[in-house]
Amino acid sequence: MRMEAVIGAPPGRQYPGRLLLHKFGYTVMYIALAAVALVQILPLVWLLIFSLKNNQEVFGMAPFAIPAHPHWSNYVTVWSSGNIGQYFVNSVWITAVSLVCTVLLASFVTFAVTRMKWKGSSLVLGLFMVGLMIPVHSTLIPLFSMFNKLHLTDNPLSIILSYVAFNLPTTIMILLGFYYALPKEVEEAAIIDGCSVNILFFRIVLPMTSSVLATTAIINMIYNWNEFIFVNTFISSDKYKTLTVGVQNFIGQYTTDWGAIGATLVISILPILLVFVVMSERIVEGIAAGSVKG
C-alpha cells in the first residue's frame, strides 16, 4: 500500500528536489542563451552608433558612445551621392535570380536522384558533392579566363553563373536528407491517378518541400548578398556593382569617410535581418525536418 501511494503521488510531492533542480537547469539555460544573444546583438548596436558619427567622433569617442548630434545625413549622403541606390538594386536582383536558379536546379537534381532510376545517378550526385571540396579562390583565374573568352566579364551573368555553381552542392546536400524522408505513398497515389512527372514535381513534391526550401533560400541569400570576391574580380563598371563592392567608394587615397561606410553597412544588413524575422519559423522548421529521416 505504501509503494502504491508513492507511485500514485503527484510529481511535485514525489521528487521535490528533482523538480527544483529541473527549474534551476532551465533558468541557467535561459540566462546563458540571453548572454549569447546579447553578444550577437552588440556588434549590430555598435555598427548603428558607428554610422551616426563623423570621422572625428569615430576616433575620439568610445565605441558605444552616442554622439550628441547623430549624423543621420550619412545615410542621405550614401544614398544620393554614393550611388548606393544602384548598388542596392543590383544586389537585390542578382541575389534573387541566383537564388531562384540555384534552388530550382537543386530541386531538379535531388528529385531525379532520389525518385528516378537511371544509370549514372550515383556518379552524377558524387560529381556535385565534389564541388564542396573545391576552394572558391582557386577558381578565380580559370573563371576569369573563361568569362573573358566568352565576353562575359563586366556582365552580371558571370556573377549569377558563379553563385549558382558554387551554391548547388550545398543546396543539394541539404535537400537530399529531406527528400529521402518524404513519404513515397503520396507520389505513388498521384501517379496511379494519371499524374505526369512534371505535374508531380511542381504541384506535389515542391510544395511538400517548402519548409526546407526556405532554409536553403536563406543560406543562398546570405552567401549571394555578402559575396565580394567574384563581384570585385569580374565586374568593373559601376552600373553592375553590388553593395559589398560599393563600400569601397568611400575609401579614398588620403581620406576615408567612416560614417558613410557604417551607413552603407547598416543598409546592407537590413534585408538579411528582415528575412530572418519574417522567415524564422520556416527556417527552424526546415532544419528540424531535414534532420529527421523516416
Tab-separated table of C-alpha atoms in Angstrom:
chain	number	residue	atom	x	y	z
A	1	MET	CA	0.000	0.000	0.000
A	2	ARG	CA	2.823	2.414	0.807
A	3	MET	CA	4.556	1.684	-2.533
A	4	GLU	CA	1.321	2.280	-4.478
A	5	ALA	CA	0.776	5.548	-2.626
A	6	VAL	CA	4.255	6.723	-3.519
A	7	ILE	CA	3.854	5.736	-7.152
A	8	GLY	CA	0.481	7.399	-7.428
A	9	ALA	CA	1.658	10.623	-5.842
A	10	PRO	CA	1.966	13.787	-7.949
A	11	PRO	CA	5.444	14.517	-9.353
A	12	GLY	CA	5.894	17.610	-7.200
A	13	ARG	CA	5.319	15.640	-3.986
A	14	GLN	CA	7.229	12.655	-5.265
A	15	TYR	CA	10.601	14.323	-6.042
A	16	PRO	CA	10.660	17.954	-4.812
A	17	GLY	CA	14.462	18.101	-5.069
A	18	ARG	CA	14.496	16.864	-8.660
A	19	LEU	CA	11.785	19.355	-9.674
A	20	LEU	CA	13.776	22.208	-8.129
A	21	LEU	CA	16.920	21.043	-9.954
A	22	HIS	CA	14.932	20.888	-13.196
A	23	LYS	CA	13.776	24.505	-12.812
A	24	PHE	CA	17.286	25.622	-11.902
A	25	GLY	CA	18.658	23.975	-15.058
A	26	TYR	CA	16.139	25.783	-17.245
A	27	THR	CA	16.949	29.098	-15.551
A	28	VAL	CA	20.671	28.647	-16.177
A	29	MET	CA	19.991	27.702	-19.792
A	30	TYR	CA	17.858	30.799	-20.408
A	31	ILE	CA	20.485	33.039	-18.793
A	32	ALA	CA	23.205	31.502	-20.993
A	33	LEU	CA	21.072	31.924	-24.127
A	34	ALA	CA	20.304	35.541	-23.216
A	35	ALA	CA	24.035	36.194	-22.758
A	36	VAL	CA	24.823	34.651	-26.157
A	37	ALA	CA	22.036	36.691	-27.786
A	38	LEU	CA	23.418	39.872	-26.193
A	39	VAL	CA	26.891	39.112	-27.546
A	40	GLN	CA	25.383	38.604	-31.010
A	41	ILE	CA	23.404	41.868	-30.885
A	42	LEU	CA	26.214	44.091	-29.578
A	43	PRO	CA	28.060	44.333	-32.951
A	44	LEU	CA	24.832	45.470	-34.623
A	45	VAL	CA	24.290	48.127	-31.968
A	46	TRP	CA	27.899	49.270	-32.348
A	47	LEU	CA	27.535	49.451	-36.142
A	48	LEU	CA	24.382	51.588	-35.853
A	49	ILE	CA	26.133	54.007	-33.471
A	50	PHE	CA	29.217	53.989	-35.709
A	51	SER	CA	27.118	55.015	-38.719
A	52	LEU	CA	25.888	58.125	-36.868
A	53	LYS	CA	29.369	59.567	-36.276
A	54	ASN	CA	31.786	61.628	-38.313
A	55	ASN	CA	35.491	60.829	-38.611
A	56	GLN	CA	36.450	62.878	-35.542
A	57	GLU	CA	33.830	61.166	-33.368
A	58	VAL	CA	34.751	57.699	-34.647
A	59	PHE	CA	38.325	58.046	-33.362
A	60	GLY	CA	37.709	60.462	-30.489
A	61	MET	CA	34.759	58.807	-28.702
A	62	ALA	CA	34.241	55.453	-27.001
A	63	PRO	CA	32.942	52.706	-29.321
A	64	PHE	CA	29.440	52.638	-27.785
A	65	ALA	CA	29.224	56.360	-27.019
A	66	ILE	CA	26.279	58.007	-28.765
A	67	PRO	CA	27.183	61.350	-30.374
A	68	ALA	CA	25.394	64.450	-29.088
A	69	HIS	CA	24.198	65.230	-32.610
A	70	PRO	CA	23.758	61.971	-34.582
A	71	HIS	CA	24.739	62.370	-38.238
A	72	TRP	CA	21.692	60.910	-39.995
A	73	SER	CA	22.979	62.785	-43.015
A	74	ASN	CA	25.416	59.909	-43.561
A	75	TYR	CA	22.507	57.835	-44.883
A	76	VAL	CA	21.387	60.642	-47.175
A	77	THR	CA	24.937	61.029	-48.464
A	78	VAL	CA	25.484	57.366	-49.318
A	79	TRP	CA	22.081	57.074	-50.999
A	80	SER	CA	22.279	60.275	-53.040
A	81	SER	CA	25.945	60.859	-53.888
A	82	GLY	CA	27.435	57.433	-53.154
A	83	ASN	CA	25.395	55.548	-55.808
A	84	ILE	CA	24.305	53.106	-53.090
A	85	GLY	CA	20.766	53.042	-54.504
A	86	GLN	CA	22.025	51.483	-57.742
A	87	TYR	CA	24.242	49.040	-55.852
A	88	PHE	CA	21.323	48.052	-53.632
A	89	VAL	CA	19.084	47.322	-56.631
A	90	ASN	CA	21.885	45.278	-58.230
A	91	SER	CA	22.337	43.256	-55.046
A	92	VAL	CA	18.611	42.566	-54.821
A	93	TRP	CA	18.041	41.324	-58.367
A	94	ILE	CA	21.327	39.419	-58.712
A	95	THR	CA	20.721	37.698	-55.375
A	96	ALA	CA	17.103	36.895	-56.287
A	97	VAL	CA	17.880	35.478	-59.734
A	98	SER	CA	20.793	33.407	-58.428
A	99	LEU	CA	18.704	32.131	-55.521
A	100	VAL	CA	15.761	31.043	-57.688
A	101	CYS	CA	18.033	29.322	-60.232
A	102	THR	CA	20.004	27.528	-57.516
A	103	VAL	CA	17.010	26.274	-55.534
A	104	LEU	CA	15.115	25.196	-58.649
A	105	LEU	CA	18.075	23.389	-60.238
A	106	ALA	CA	18.982	21.737	-56.935
A	107	SER	CA	15.386	20.535	-56.571
A	108	PHE	CA	15.516	19.081	-60.100
A	109	VAL	CA	18.738	17.222	-59.353
A	110	THR	CA	17.573	15.928	-55.966
A	111	PHE	CA	14.242	14.754	-57.376
A	112	ALA	CA	15.976	12.970	-60.255
A	113	VAL	CA	18.486	11.262	-57.959
A	114	THR	CA	16.065	10.185	-55.224
A	115	ARG	CA	12.908	9.421	-57.215
A	116	MET	CA	14.073	8.238	-60.655
A	117	LYS	CA	16.014	5.101	-61.541
A	118	TRP	CA	18.641	5.738	-64.190
A	119	LYS	CA	22.231	4.716	-64.803
A	120	GLY	CA	24.849	7.054	-63.513
A	121	SER	CA	22.677	8.751	-60.880
A	122	SER	CA	25.180	7.963	-58.108
A	123	LEU	CA	28.051	9.230	-60.271
A	124	VAL	CA	26.230	12.491	-61.025
A	125	LEU	CA	25.452	13.007	-57.347
A	126	GLY	CA	29.101	12.328	-56.499
A	127	LEU	CA	30.253	14.913	-59.041
A	128	PHE	CA	28.013	17.539	-57.451
A	129	MET	CA	29.323	16.656	-53.974
A	130	VAL	CA	32.912	17.057	-55.208
A	131	GLY	CA	32.062	20.732	-55.627
A	132	LEU	CA	32.008	21.052	-51.827
A	133	MET	CA	35.748	20.371	-51.734
A	134	ILE	CA	36.782	22.998	-54.308
A	135	PRO	CA	38.106	26.242	-52.722
A	136	VAL	CA	36.387	29.303	-54.167
A	137	HIS	CA	39.550	31.370	-54.504
A	138	SER	CA	41.335	28.684	-56.516
A	139	THR	CA	38.813	29.135	-59.329
A	140	LEU	CA	39.147	32.892	-59.798
A	141	ILE	CA	41.799	32.810	-62.528
A	142	PRO	CA	40.231	29.943	-64.552
A	143	LEU	CA	36.783	31.541	-64.293
A	144	PHE	CA	38.062	34.954	-65.279
A	145	SER	CA	39.855	33.447	-68.298
A	146	MET	CA	36.729	31.546	-69.339
A	147	PHE	CA	34.392	34.533	-68.921
A	148	ASN	CA	36.863	36.754	-70.763
A	149	LYS	CA	36.850	34.397	-73.763
A	150	LEU	CA	33.041	34.283	-73.662
A	151	HIS	CA	32.875	38.103	-73.383
A	152	LEU	CA	31.067	37.833	-70.055
A	153	THR	CA	33.431	39.952	-67.966
A	154	ASP	CA	31.756	43.074	-66.622
A	155	ASN	CA	28.476	41.236	-67.112
A	156	PRO	CA	26.120	40.238	-64.263
A	157	LEU	CA	25.646	36.849	-65.920
A	158	SER	CA	29.181	35.890	-64.837
A	159	ILE	CA	28.237	36.602	-61.213
A	160	ILE	CA	24.968	34.671	-61.418
A	161	LEU	CA	26.618	31.624	-63.002
A	162	SER	CA	29.346	31.612	-60.344
A	163	TYR	CA	26.839	31.864	-57.498
A	164	VAL	CA	24.686	29.062	-58.881
A	165	ALA	CA	27.656	26.767	-59.486
A	166	PHE	CA	29.124	27.156	-56.005
A	167	ASN	CA	25.811	27.015	-54.138
A	168	LEU	CA	24.405	23.952	-55.907
A	169	PRO	CA	26.383	21.302	-53.955
A	170	THR	CA	25.409	22.692	-50.545
A	171	THR	CA	21.770	23.115	-51.557
A	172	ILE	CA	21.572	19.571	-52.959
A	173	MET	CA	23.155	18.149	-49.803
A	174	ILE	CA	20.521	19.859	-47.623
A	175	LEU	CA	17.643	18.739	-49.856
A	176	LEU	CA	18.801	15.110	-50.011
A	177	GLY	CA	18.002	14.324	-46.376
A	178	PHE	CA	14.550	15.850	-46.693
A	179	TYR	CA	13.707	14.076	-49.958
A	180	TYR	CA	14.689	10.690	-48.519
A	181	ALA	CA	12.284	11.331	-45.627
A	182	LEU	CA	9.319	12.240	-47.880
A	183	PRO	CA	6.609	9.554	-47.975
A	184	LYS	CA	6.534	7.947	-51.405
A	185	GLU	CA	2.922	6.823	-50.976
A	186	VAL	CA	1.643	10.294	-51.867
A	187	GLU	CA	3.621	10.318	-55.107
A	188	GLU	CA	2.598	6.760	-55.969
A	189	ALA	CA	-1.064	7.652	-55.479
A	190	ALA	CA	-0.668	10.667	-57.748
A	191	ILE	CA	0.957	8.563	-60.465
A	192	ILE	CA	-1.847	5.995	-60.241
A	193	ASP	CA	-4.325	8.832	-60.785
A	194	GLY	CA	-2.540	9.690	-64.035
A	195	CYS	CA	-0.274	12.495	-62.812
A	196	SER	CA	2.697	13.219	-65.088
A	197	VAL	CA	6.248	13.675	-63.802
A	198	ASN	CA	6.169	17.443	-64.346
A	199	ILE	CA	2.876	17.904	-62.511
A	200	LEU	CA	4.064	15.529	-59.772
A	201	PHE	CA	7.138	17.640	-59.165
A	202	PHE	CA	5.663	21.140	-59.387
A	203	ARG	CA	2.278	20.541	-57.729
A	204	ILE	CA	3.039	17.851	-55.155
A	205	VAL	CA	6.731	17.427	-54.354
A	206	LEU	CA	7.777	21.087	-54.487
A	207	PRO	CA	5.010	22.312	-52.118
A	208	MET	CA	5.833	19.448	-49.733
A	209	THR	CA	9.435	20.668	-49.525
A	210	SER	CA	8.584	24.322	-48.899
A	211	SER	CA	9.997	24.293	-45.357
A	212	VAL	CA	13.436	23.012	-46.373
A	213	LEU	CA	13.392	25.272	-49.442
A	214	ALA	CA	13.052	28.234	-47.076
A	215	THR	CA	16.166	27.050	-45.252
A	216	THR	CA	18.196	26.668	-48.433
A	217	ALA	CA	16.898	30.014	-49.701
A	218	ILE	CA	18.145	31.930	-46.671
A	219	ILE	CA	21.531	30.179	-46.826
A	220	ASN	CA	21.881	31.081	-50.507
A	221	MET	CA	20.704	34.625	-49.883
A	222	ILE	CA	23.313	35.232	-47.178
A	223	TYR	CA	26.113	33.952	-49.416
A	224	ASN	CA	24.997	35.855	-52.515
A	225	TRP	CA	24.265	39.086	-50.678
A	226	ASN	CA	27.596	39.206	-48.829
A	227	GLU	CA	29.827	37.861	-51.607
A	228	PHE	CA	32.722	40.144	-52.541
A	229	ILE	CA	35.463	38.270	-54.440
A	230	PHE	CA	33.554	37.392	-57.616
A	231	VAL	CA	31.983	40.843	-57.986
A	232	ASN	CA	35.286	42.596	-57.368
A	233	THR	CA	37.055	40.356	-59.918
A	234	PHE	CA	34.522	40.101	-62.743
A	235	ILE	CA	32.730	43.474	-62.560
A	236	SER	CA	34.438	46.781	-63.321
A	237	SER	CA	31.641	49.249	-64.186
A	238	ASP	CA	29.539	50.946	-61.512
A	239	LYS	CA	26.211	50.021	-63.110
A	240	TYR	CA	26.676	46.320	-62.228
A	241	LYS	CA	28.442	46.566	-58.856
A	242	THR	CA	26.745	45.361	-55.660
A	243	LEU	CA	26.700	46.787	-52.140
A	244	THR	CA	29.687	44.805	-50.889
A	245	VAL	CA	31.921	46.347	-53.555
A	246	GLY	CA	30.241	49.774	-53.454
A	247	VAL	CA	31.552	50.365	-49.930
A	248	GLN	CA	34.966	50.999	-51.475
A	249	ASN	CA	33.681	54.249	-52.987
A	250	PHE	CA	34.092	55.916	-49.593
A	251	ILE	CA	37.709	54.799	-49.197
A	252	GLY	CA	39.956	57.434	-50.775
A	253	GLN	CA	43.711	57.606	-51.256
A	254	TYR	CA	44.155	60.113	-48.448
A	255	THR	CA	40.843	60.217	-46.543
A	256	THR	CA	38.119	57.720	-45.661
A	257	ASP	CA	34.534	58.612	-44.781
A	258	TRP	CA	33.987	56.122	-41.947
A	259	GLY	CA	30.483	57.327	-41.132
A	260	ALA	CA	29.376	56.746	-44.727
A	261	ILE	CA	30.917	53.268	-44.651
A	262	GLY	CA	28.981	52.495	-41.476
A	263	ALA	CA	25.732	53.753	-43.022
A	264	THR	CA	26.318	51.590	-46.109
A	265	LEU	CA	26.920	48.512	-43.956
A	266	VAL	CA	23.737	49.155	-41.966
A	267	ILE	CA	21.745	49.421	-45.210
A	268	SER	CA	23.342	46.197	-46.473
A	269	ILE	CA	22.377	44.115	-43.419
A	270	LEU	CA	18.756	45.310	-43.177
A	271	PRO	CA	17.401	42.907	-45.874
A	272	ILE	CA	19.102	39.935	-44.178
A	273	LEU	CA	17.636	40.854	-40.789
A	274	LEU	CA	14.197	41.365	-42.340
A	275	VAL	CA	14.272	37.938	-43.989
A	276	PHE	CA	15.321	36.312	-40.722
A	277	VAL	CA	12.461	37.958	-38.850
A	278	VAL	CA	9.848	37.049	-41.471
A	279	MET	CA	11.067	33.503	-42.187
A	280	SER	CA	12.484	32.458	-38.803
A	281	GLU	CA	9.786	29.863	-38.124
A	282	ARG	CA	10.104	28.368	-41.606
A	283	ILE	CA	13.891	28.176	-41.265
A	284	VAL	CA	13.728	26.328	-37.936
A	285	GLU	CA	11.028	24.039	-39.314
A	286	GLY	CA	13.158	23.228	-42.359
A	287	ILE	CA	16.258	22.491	-40.283
A	288	ALA	CA	14.291	20.224	-37.929
A	289	ALA	CA	12.529	18.423	-40.786
A	290	GLY	CA	15.744	17.871	-42.726
A	291	SER	CA	17.500	16.378	-39.690
A	292	VAL	CA	14.956	13.561	-39.223
A	293	LYS	CA	14.781	10.659	-41.616
A	294	GLY	CA	11.867	8.268	-41.847
